[in-house]
Coordinates of C-alpha atoms in Angstrom, one line a residue:
X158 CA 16.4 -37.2 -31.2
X159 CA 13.7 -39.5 -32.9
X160 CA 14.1 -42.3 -35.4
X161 CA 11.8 -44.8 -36.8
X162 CA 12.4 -48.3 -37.9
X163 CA 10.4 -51.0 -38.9
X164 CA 12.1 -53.1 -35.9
X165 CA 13.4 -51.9 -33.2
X166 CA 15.7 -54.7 -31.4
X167 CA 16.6 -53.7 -27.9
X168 CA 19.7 -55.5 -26.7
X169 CA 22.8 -55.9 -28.5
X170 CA 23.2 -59.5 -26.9
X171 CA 23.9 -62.8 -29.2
X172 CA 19.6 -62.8 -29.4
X173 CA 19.7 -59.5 -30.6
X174 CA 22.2 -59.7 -32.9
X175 CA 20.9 -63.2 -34.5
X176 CA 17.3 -61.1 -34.9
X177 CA 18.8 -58.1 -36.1
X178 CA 20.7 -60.6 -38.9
X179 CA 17.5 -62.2 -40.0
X180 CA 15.2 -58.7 -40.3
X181 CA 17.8 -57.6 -42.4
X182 CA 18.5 -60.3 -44.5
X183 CA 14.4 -59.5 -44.7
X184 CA 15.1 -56.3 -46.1
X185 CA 13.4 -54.5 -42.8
X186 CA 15.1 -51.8 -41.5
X187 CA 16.3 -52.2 -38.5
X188 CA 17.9 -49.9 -34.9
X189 CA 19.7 -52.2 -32.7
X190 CA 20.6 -50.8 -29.7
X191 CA 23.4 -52.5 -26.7
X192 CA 23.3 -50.8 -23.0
X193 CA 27.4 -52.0 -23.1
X194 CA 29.8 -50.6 -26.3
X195 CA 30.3 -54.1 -27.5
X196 CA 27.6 -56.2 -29.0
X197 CA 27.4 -59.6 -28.2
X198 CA 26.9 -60.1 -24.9
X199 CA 27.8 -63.4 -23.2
X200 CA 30.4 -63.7 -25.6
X201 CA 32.0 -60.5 -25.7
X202 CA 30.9 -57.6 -23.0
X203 CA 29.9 -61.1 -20.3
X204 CA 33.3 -62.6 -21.6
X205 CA 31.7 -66.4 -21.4
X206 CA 32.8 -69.1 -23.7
X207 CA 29.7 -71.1 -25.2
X208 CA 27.9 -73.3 -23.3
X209 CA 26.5 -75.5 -25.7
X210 CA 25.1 -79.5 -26.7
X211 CA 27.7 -82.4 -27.1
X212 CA 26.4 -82.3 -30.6
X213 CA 26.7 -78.8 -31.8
X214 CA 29.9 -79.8 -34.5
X215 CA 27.1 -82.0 -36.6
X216 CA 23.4 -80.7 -36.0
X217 CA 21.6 -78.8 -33.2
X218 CA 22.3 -75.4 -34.0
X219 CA 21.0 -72.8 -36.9
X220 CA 22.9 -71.8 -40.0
X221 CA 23.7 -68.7 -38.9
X222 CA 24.9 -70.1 -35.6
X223 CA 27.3 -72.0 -37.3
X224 CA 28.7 -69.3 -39.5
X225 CA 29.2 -67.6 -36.1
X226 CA 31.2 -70.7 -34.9
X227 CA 33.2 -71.0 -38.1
X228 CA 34.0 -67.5 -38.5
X229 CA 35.7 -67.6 -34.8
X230 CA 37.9 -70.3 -35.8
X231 CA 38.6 -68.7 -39.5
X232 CA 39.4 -65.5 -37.0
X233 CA 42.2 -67.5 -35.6
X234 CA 43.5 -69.7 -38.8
X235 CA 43.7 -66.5 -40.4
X236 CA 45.8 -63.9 -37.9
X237 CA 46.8 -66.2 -34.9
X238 CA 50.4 -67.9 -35.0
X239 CA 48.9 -71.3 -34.8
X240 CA 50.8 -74.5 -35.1
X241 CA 50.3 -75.9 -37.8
X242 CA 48.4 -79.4 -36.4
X243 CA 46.6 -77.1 -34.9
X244 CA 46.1 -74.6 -37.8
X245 CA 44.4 -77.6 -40.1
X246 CA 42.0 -78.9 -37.3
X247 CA 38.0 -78.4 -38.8
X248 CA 36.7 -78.6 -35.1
X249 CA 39.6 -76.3 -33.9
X250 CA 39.0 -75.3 -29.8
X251 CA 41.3 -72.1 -29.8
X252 CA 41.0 -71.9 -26.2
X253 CA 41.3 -76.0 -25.5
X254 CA 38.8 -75.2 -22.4
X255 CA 36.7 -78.1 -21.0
X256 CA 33.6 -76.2 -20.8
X257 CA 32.9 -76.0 -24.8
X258 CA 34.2 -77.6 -28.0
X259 CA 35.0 -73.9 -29.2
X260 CA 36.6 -71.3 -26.1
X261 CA 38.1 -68.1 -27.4
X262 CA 38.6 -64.8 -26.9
X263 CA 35.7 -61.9 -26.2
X264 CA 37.4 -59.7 -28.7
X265 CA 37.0 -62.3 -31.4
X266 CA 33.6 -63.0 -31.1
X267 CA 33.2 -59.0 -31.0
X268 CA 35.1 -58.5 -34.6
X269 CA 33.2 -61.9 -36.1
X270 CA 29.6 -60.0 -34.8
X271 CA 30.6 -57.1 -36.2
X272 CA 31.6 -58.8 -39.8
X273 CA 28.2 -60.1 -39.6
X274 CA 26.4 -57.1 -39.5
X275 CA 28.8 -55.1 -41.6
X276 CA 27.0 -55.2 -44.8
X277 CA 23.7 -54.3 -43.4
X278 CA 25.4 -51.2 -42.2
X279 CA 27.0 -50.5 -44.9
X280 CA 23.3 -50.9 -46.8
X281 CA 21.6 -48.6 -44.8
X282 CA 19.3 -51.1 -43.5
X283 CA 20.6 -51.4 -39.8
X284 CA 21.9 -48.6 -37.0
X285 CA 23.4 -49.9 -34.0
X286 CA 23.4 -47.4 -31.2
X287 CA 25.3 -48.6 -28.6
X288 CA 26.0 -47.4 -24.9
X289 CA 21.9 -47.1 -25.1
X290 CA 19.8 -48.4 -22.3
X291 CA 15.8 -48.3 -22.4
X292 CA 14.2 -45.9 -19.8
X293 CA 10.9 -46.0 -21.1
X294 CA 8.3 -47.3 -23.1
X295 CA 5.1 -45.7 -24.8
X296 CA 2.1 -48.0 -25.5
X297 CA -1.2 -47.9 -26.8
X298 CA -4.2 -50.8 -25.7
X299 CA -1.9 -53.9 -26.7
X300 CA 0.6 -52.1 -28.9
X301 CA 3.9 -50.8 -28.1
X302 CA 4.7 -47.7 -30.2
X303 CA 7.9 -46.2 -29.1
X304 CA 10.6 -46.8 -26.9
X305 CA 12.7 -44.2 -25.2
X306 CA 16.6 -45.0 -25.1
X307 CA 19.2 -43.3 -22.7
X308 CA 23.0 -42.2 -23.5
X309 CA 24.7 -43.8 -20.7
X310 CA 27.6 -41.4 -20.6
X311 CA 25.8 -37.8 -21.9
X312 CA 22.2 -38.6 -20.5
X313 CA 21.1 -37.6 -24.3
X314 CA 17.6 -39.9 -25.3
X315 CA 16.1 -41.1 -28.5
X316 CA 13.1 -42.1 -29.2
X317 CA 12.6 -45.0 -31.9
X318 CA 9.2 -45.3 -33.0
X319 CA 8.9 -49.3 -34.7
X320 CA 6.3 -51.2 -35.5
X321 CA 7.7 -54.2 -34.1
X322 CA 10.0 -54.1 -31.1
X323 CA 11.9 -56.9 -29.7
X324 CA 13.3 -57.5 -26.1
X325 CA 16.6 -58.8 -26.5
X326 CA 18.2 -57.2 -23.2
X327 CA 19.7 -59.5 -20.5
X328 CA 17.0 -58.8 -17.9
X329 CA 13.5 -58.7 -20.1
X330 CA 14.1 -55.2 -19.5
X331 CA 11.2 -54.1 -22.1
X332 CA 8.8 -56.7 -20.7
X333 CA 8.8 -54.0 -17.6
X334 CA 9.3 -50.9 -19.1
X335 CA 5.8 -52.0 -21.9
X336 CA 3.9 -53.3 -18.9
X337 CA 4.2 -56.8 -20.5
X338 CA 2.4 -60.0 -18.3
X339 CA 5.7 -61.5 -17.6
X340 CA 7.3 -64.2 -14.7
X341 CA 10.4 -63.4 -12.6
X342 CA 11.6 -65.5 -10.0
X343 CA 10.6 -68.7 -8.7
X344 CA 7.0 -69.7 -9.6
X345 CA 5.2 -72.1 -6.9
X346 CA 5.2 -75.9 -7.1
X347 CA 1.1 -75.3 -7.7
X348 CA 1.4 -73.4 -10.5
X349 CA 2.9 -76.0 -13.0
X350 CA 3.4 -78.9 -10.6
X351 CA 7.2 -78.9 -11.3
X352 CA 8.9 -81.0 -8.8
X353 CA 11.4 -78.9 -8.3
X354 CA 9.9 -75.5 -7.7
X355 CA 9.7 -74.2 -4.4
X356 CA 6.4 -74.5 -2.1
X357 CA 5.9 -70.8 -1.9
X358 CA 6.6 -68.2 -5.3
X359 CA 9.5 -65.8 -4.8
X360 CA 9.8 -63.4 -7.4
X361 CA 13.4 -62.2 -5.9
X362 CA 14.7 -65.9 -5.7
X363 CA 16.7 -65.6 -8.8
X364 CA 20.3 -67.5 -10.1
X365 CA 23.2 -66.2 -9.3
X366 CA 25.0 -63.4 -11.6
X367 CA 28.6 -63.7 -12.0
X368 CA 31.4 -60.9 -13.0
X369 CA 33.9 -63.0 -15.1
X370 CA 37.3 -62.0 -15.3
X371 CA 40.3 -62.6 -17.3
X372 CA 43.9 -63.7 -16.6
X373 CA 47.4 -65.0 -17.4
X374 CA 50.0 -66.6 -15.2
X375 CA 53.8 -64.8 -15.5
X376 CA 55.8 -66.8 -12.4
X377 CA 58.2 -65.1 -11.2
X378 CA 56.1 -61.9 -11.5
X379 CA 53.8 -59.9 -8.7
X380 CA 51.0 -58.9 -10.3
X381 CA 49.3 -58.7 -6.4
X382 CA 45.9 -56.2 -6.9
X383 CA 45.5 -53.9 -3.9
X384 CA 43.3 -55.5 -1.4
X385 CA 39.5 -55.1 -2.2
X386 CA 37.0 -53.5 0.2
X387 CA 34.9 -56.2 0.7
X388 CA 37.4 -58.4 1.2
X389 CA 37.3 -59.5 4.7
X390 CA 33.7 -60.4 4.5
X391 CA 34.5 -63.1 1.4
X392 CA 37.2 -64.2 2.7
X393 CA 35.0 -65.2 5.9
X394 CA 32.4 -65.9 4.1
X395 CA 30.9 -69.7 4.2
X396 CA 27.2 -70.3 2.6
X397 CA 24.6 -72.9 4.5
X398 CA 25.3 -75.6 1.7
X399 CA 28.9 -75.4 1.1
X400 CA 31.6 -77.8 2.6
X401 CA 33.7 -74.8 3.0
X402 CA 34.5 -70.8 2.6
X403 CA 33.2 -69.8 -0.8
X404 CA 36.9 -68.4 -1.3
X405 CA 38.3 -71.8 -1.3
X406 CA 38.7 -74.9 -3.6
X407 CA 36.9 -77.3 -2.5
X408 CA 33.0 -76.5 -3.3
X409 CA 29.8 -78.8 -4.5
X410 CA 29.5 -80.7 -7.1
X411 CA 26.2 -79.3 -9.3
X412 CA 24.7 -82.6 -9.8
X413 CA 25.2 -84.3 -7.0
X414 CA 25.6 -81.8 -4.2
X415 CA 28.6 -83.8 -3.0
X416 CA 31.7 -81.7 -1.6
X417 CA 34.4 -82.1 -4.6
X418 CA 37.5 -80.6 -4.3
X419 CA 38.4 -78.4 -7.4
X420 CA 42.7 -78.2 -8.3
X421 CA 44.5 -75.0 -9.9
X422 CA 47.8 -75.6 -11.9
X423 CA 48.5 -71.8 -14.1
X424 CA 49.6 -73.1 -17.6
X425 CA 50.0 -76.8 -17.6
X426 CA 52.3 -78.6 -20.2
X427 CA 49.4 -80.8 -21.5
X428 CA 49.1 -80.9 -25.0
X429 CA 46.1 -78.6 -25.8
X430 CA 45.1 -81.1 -28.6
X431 CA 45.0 -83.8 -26.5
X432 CA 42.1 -81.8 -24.2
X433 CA 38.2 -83.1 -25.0
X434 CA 35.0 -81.1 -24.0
X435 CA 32.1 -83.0 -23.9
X436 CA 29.4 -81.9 -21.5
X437 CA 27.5 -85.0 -21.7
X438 CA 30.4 -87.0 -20.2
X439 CA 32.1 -84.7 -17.7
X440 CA 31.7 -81.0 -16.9
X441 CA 35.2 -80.4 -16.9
X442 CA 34.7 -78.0 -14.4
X443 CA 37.2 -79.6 -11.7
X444 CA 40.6 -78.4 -12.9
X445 CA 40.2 -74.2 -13.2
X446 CA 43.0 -73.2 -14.8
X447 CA 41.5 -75.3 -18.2
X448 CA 38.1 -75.1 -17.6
X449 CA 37.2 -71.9 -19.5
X450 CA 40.8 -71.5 -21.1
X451 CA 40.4 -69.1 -23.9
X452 CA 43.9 -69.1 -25.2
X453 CA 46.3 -72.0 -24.7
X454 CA 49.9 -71.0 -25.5
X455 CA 50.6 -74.5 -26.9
X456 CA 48.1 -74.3 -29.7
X457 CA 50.7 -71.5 -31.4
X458 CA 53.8 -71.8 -32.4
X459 CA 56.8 -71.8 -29.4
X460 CA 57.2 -68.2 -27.7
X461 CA 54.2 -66.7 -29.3
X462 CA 53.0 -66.4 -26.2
X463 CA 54.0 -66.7 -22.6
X464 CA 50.7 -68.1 -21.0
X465 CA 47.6 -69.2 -21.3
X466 CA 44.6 -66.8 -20.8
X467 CA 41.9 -68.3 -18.6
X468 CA 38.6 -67.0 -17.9
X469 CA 36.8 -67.4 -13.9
X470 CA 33.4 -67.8 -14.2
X471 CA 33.2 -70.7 -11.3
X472 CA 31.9 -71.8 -8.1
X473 CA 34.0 -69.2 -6.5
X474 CA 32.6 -66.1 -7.8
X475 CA 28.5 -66.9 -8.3
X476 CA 27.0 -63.9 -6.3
X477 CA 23.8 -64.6 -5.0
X478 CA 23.5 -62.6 -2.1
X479 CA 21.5 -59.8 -3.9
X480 CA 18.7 -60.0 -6.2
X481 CA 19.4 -58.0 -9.8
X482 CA 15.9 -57.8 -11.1
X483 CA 12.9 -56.4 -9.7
X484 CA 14.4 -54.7 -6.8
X485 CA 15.2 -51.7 -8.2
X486 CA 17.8 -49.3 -9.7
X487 CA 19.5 -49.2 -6.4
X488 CA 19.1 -52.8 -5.8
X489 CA 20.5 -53.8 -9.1
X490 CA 23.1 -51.8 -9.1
X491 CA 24.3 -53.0 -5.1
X492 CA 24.1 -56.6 -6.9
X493 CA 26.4 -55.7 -9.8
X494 CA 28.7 -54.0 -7.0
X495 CA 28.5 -56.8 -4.5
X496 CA 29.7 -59.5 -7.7
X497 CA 32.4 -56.7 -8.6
X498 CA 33.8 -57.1 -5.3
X499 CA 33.2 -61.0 -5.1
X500 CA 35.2 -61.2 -8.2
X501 CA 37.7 -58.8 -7.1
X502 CA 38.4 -60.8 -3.8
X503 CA 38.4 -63.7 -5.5
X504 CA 41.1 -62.8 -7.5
X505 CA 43.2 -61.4 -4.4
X506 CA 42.7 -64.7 -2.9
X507 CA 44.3 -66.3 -5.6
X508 CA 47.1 -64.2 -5.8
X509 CA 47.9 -63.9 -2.0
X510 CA 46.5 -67.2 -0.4
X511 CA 45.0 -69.7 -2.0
X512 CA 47.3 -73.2 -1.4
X513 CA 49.5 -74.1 -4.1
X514 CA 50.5 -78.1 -4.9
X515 CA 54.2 -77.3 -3.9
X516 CA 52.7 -76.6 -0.3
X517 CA 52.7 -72.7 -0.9
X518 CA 50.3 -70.4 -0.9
X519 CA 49.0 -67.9 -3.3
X520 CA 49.7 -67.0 -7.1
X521 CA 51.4 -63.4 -7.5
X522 CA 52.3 -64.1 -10.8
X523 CA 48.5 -64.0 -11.5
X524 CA 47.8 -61.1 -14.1
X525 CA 44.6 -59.4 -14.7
X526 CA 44.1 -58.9 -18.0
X527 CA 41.6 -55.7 -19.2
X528 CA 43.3 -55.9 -23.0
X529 CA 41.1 -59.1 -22.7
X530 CA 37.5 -57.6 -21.3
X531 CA 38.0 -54.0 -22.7
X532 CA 37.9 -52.5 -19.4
X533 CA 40.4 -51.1 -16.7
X534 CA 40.3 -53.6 -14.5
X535 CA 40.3 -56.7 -16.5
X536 CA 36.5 -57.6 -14.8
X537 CA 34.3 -58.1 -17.8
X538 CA 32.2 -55.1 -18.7
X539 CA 28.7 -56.4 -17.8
X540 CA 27.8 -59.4 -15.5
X541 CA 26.7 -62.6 -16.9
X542 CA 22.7 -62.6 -15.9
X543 CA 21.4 -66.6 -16.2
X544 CA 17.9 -65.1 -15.6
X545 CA 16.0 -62.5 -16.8
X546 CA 12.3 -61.4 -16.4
X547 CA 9.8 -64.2 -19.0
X548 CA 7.1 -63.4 -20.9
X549 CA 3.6 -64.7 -20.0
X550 CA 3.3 -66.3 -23.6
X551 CA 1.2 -68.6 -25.3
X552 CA 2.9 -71.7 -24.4
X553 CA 5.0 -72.4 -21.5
X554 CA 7.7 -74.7 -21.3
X555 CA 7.9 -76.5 -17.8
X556 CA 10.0 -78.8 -16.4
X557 CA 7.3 -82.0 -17.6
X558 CA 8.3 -81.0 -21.2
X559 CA 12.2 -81.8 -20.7
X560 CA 13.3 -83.4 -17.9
X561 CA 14.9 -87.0 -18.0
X562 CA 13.4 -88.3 -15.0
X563 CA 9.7 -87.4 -15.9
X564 CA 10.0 -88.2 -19.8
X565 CA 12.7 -90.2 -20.2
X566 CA 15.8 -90.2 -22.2
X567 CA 14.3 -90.0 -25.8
X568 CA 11.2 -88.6 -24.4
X569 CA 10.2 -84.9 -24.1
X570 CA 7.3 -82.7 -26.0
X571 CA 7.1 -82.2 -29.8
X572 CA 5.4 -79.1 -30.8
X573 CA 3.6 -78.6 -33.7
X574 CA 5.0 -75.0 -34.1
X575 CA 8.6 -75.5 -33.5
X576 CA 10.8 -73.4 -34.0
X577 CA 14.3 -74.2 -33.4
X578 CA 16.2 -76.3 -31.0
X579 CA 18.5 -76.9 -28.1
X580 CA 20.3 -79.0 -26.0
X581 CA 21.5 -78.6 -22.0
X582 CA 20.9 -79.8 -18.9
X583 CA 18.7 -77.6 -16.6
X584 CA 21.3 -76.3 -14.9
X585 CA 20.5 -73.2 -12.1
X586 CA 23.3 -71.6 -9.9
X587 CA 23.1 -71.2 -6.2
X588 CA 19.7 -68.4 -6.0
X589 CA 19.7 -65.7 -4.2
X590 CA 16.6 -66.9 -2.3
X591 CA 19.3 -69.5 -0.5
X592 CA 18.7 -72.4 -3.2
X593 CA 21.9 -74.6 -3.8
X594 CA 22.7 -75.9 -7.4
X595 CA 19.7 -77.6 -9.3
X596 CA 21.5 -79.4 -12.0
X597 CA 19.4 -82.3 -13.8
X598 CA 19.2 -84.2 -17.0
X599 CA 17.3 -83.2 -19.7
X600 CA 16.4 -84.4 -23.3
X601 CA 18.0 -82.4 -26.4
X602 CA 14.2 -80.0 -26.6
X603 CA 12.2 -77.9 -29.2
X604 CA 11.2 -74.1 -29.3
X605 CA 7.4 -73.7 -29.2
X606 CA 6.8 -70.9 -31.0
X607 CA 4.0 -70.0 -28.8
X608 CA 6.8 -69.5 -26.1
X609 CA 7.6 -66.2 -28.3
X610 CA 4.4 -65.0 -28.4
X611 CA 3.0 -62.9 -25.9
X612 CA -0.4 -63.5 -24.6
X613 CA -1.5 -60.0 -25.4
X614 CA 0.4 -57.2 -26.7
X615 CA 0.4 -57.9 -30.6
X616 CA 3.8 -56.2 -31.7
X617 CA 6.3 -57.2 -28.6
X618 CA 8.5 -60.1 -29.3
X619 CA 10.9 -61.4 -26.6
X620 CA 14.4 -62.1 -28.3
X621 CA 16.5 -64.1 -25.8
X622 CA 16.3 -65.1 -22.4
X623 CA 12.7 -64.0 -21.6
X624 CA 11.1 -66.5 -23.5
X625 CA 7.7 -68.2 -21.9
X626 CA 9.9 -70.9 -20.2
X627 CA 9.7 -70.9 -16.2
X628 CA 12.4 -70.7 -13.2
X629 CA 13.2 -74.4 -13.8
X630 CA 13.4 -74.1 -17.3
X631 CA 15.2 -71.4 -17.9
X632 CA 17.9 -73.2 -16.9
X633 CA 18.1 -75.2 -20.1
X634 CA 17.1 -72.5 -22.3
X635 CA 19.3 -70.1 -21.6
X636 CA 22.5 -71.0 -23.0
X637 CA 24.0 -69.5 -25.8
X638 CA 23.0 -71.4 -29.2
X639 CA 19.8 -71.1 -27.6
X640 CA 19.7 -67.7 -27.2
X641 CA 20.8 -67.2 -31.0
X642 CA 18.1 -69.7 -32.4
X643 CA 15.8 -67.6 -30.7
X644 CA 16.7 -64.2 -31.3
X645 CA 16.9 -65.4 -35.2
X646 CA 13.2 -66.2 -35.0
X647 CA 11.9 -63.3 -33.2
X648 CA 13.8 -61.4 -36.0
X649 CA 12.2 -63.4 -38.7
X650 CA 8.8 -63.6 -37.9
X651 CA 8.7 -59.7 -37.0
X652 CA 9.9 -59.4 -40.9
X653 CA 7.7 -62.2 -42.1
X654 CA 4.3 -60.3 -40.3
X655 CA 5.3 -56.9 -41.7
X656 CA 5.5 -58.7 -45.4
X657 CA 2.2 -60.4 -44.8
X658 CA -0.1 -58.1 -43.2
X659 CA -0.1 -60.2 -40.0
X660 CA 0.3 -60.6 -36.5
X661 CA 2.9 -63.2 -34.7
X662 CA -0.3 -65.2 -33.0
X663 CA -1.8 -65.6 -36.1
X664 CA 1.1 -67.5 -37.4
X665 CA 1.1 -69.3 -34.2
X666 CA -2.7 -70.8 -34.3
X667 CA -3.5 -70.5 -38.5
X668 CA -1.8 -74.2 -39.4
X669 CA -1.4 -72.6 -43.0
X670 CA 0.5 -69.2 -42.0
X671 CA 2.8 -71.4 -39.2
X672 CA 3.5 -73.7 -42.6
X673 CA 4.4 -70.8 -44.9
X674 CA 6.8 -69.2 -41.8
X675 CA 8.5 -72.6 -41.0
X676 CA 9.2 -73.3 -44.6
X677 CA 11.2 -69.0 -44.6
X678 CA 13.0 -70.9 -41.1
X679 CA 14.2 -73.8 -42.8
X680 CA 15.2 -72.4 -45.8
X681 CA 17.3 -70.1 -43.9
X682 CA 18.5 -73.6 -42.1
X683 CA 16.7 -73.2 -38.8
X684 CA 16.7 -76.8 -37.2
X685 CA 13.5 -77.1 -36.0
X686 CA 13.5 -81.0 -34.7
X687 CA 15.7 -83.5 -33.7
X688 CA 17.1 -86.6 -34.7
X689 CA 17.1 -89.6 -32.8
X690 CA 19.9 -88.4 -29.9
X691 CA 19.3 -89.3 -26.3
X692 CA 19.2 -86.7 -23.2
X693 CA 22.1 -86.7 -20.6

């Protein structure tokens, strides 16, 4: 089958689904295609609460973004039995996790996406075709004309001729597949002169990916999963720079590499509203059960429900053993089934051995929870990948345009051509080049638009994680109102050259186009600069 578009935005992740938003509020028609059948990505088919800035309920975010946010919560007000302190909260935290001032459920976020995009459906002006991965690319001098798209059940392909195309998949897939200049891996120390690179480049020295899981806690229960194959080898497992077995509780503490010991207590009888998440003044990640807690049974009204729902994605269950990109489809696919089984053991673990404060050991009443993640297993449906491959753009952002130590707390660079913003520490998960955690301050940042521009092809935009950032970088970039601001712009400028009869370096270097493009942005309430907040 062919189709033609005037974008074609590959990746139905939260960059693809902010582009596909703003080419259709353009009036472009638009195919949007997801490899998983939920769009959404880290927040739905990944099943990741947001990681986002301490100040994302004032400023720091896009419009859009926010309607996202809101939408959640009006998701809960509106069908949820919540109590009613709970029910007239502005800021509401469904979930009460620590991680984020707004943890809920994937298949939330999935029915808020797809209220989003609902009217551009129902328009005509955008066809989602999901369970579609790319297989190939066609491409003429510095032009990409087609992409080829593969049925992953049937085999069927489709070929969607666009004259823009945007790489929103988790891995920079396209980048690849178009013969794009593009990073992966670990650059050198020489390259940029980032202090924390490595001596020596390593392409396949890449963060950790991580199967998250769901579950609920039912004591008196056994809930006991049969014992995975791999699990022997986790359970004896003990990496170089841990104080322990990975399969344990105690484990290091991101910024300061010190061995912390983490505590596990299934549905505690705090008051949910009494819970704060704030990044900037602790990570929350110490007590588990809370951490990522998507729904807290104490928000609703007394026997709506039975137990909280919580959400691993921690120390525990980071696989790094295996690269997932660039080492093939064999390789990739042993790395998704090696962090299948690492999740899989980890929950067995819990359930069977893993000490309990009443001098116990293990959790049977520990329940997987696939109504949660859409799949049989209760594992979510894809892995959540931290780093993808990243375009060689126009600008690069390096670690002497963000960190705290080298600019200071209110330093960091201001573009000319920005574009959006975002605020994280750079935070990278144990590597799978043997690298422990690299978790340092840095200053609330811009988006360069020149980091979306390729430095060749003319009609490629990148649309999420596989902007020109670098290794270090990424790590602050990558997070999920992040992703959005920059799958919005990709989406928008793709729209904005097909209206003018340009190309997206032209409105990168022509001070006059950049104007008339940043004036659409902030009329559509794209933040592009800070105020005066400080870097943690």
């Amino acid at each position: 089958m062919n189709r033609e578009a005037d974008i074609l935005i590959v990746g139905g992740g939260l960059g693809g689904v902010a582009a596909a938003l703003a080419a259709c509020r353009a009036g472009r028609r638009v195919v949007l295609t997801e490899e998983t059948d939920w769009l959404g990505g880290q927040l739905t088919s990944q099943a990741v609460p947001p990681d986002e800035h301490p100040w994302v309920e004032q400023f720091g975010t896009t419009a859009s973004y926010r309607r996202l946010r809101e939408g959640i919560r009006q998701f809960y007000r509106q069908w949820y039995p919540l109590r009613s302190e709970a029910m007239t909260l502005a800021d509401l935290n469904p979930g009460a996790g620590r991680v984020s001032k707004l943890c809920h459920e994937p298949r939330v976020a999935l029915a808020v996406v797809e209220a989003m995009l609902a009217p551009h459906r129902a328009a005509g002006l955008l066809t989602v075709l999901t369970d579609h991965r790319p297989v190939a690319a066609e491409t003429d001098h510095d032009l990409v004309r087609s992409v080829t798209l593969e049925h992953r059940h049937d085999g069927a392909r489709t070929t969607v001729a666009a004259r823009y195309v945007l790489d929103a998949t988790e891995t920079g897939e396209l980048l690849e597949l178009a013969d794009v200049e593009h990073a992966l891996g670990a650059e050198a120390r020489s390259e940029f002169d980032e202090p924390h690179a490595p001596d020596v480049a390593d392409p396949l020295n890449q963060q950790g990916i991580t199967v998250c899981f769901a579950l609920s806690h039912h004591e008196g229960e056994d809930h006991t999963i049969e014992r995975p194959a791999d699990y022997d080898f986790w359970r004896a497992y003990r990496p170089d720079f841990w104080p322990g077995p990975l399969l344990g509780f105690e484990a290091p503490d991101p910024r300061s590499l010190e061995p912390v010991p983490r505590t596990f207590l299934p549905n505690p009888e705090q008051d949910p509203l009494d819970v704060s998440a704030d990044q900037s003044a602790d990570a929350g990640d110490k007590e588990l059960w809370g951490f990522r807690r998507i729904l807290a049974r104490r928000m609703h009204r007394p026997g709506a429900f039975d137990s909280d729902i919580t959400l691993v994605n921690w120390p525990l269950n980071d696989y790094w053993l295996k690269p997932l990109v660039g080492a093939g489809p064999q390789g990739a696919a042993e790395a998704v089934d090696g962090a299948r089984q690492l999740s899989l053991s980890v929950l067995h673990w819990l359930q069977t051995e893993a000490p309990r404060a009443d001098g116990g050991t293990g959790f049977p009443g520990l329940r997987p929870r696939p109504d949660v993640t859409g799949t049989p297993d209760g594992l979510a449906k894809a892995p959540y990948v931290r780093e993808a491959r990243r375009v060689k753009a126009v600008t690069t952002v390096t670690e002497h345009d963000v960190a705290i130590d080298l600019v200071g707390a209110y330093g960091g660079t201001r573009y000319r051509d920005s574009v959006g913003i975002g605020g994280y520490r750079i935070d990278l998960h144990p590597s799978t080049g043997g690298d422990s955690y690299v978790d340092i301050g840095s200053v609330p940042f811009e988006i360069p638009l020149g980091a979306l521009v390729p430095r060749r092809v003319r009609n490629l935009l990148p649309a999420g994680k596989n902007i020109g950032t670098t290794h270090i970088t990424n790590g602050c970039y990558r997070l999920h109102p992040v992703e959005w601001n920059v799958g919005e712009v990709a989406g928008a400028l793709a729209a904005h050259c097909l209206a003018e009869g340009v190309e997206p370096r032209q409105v990168q270097e022509q001070e006059k186009r950049f104007e008339e493009f940043a004036t659409l942005l902030d009329r559509a309430g794209v933040q592009r600069h800070w105020p005066d907040v400080r870097g943690y």
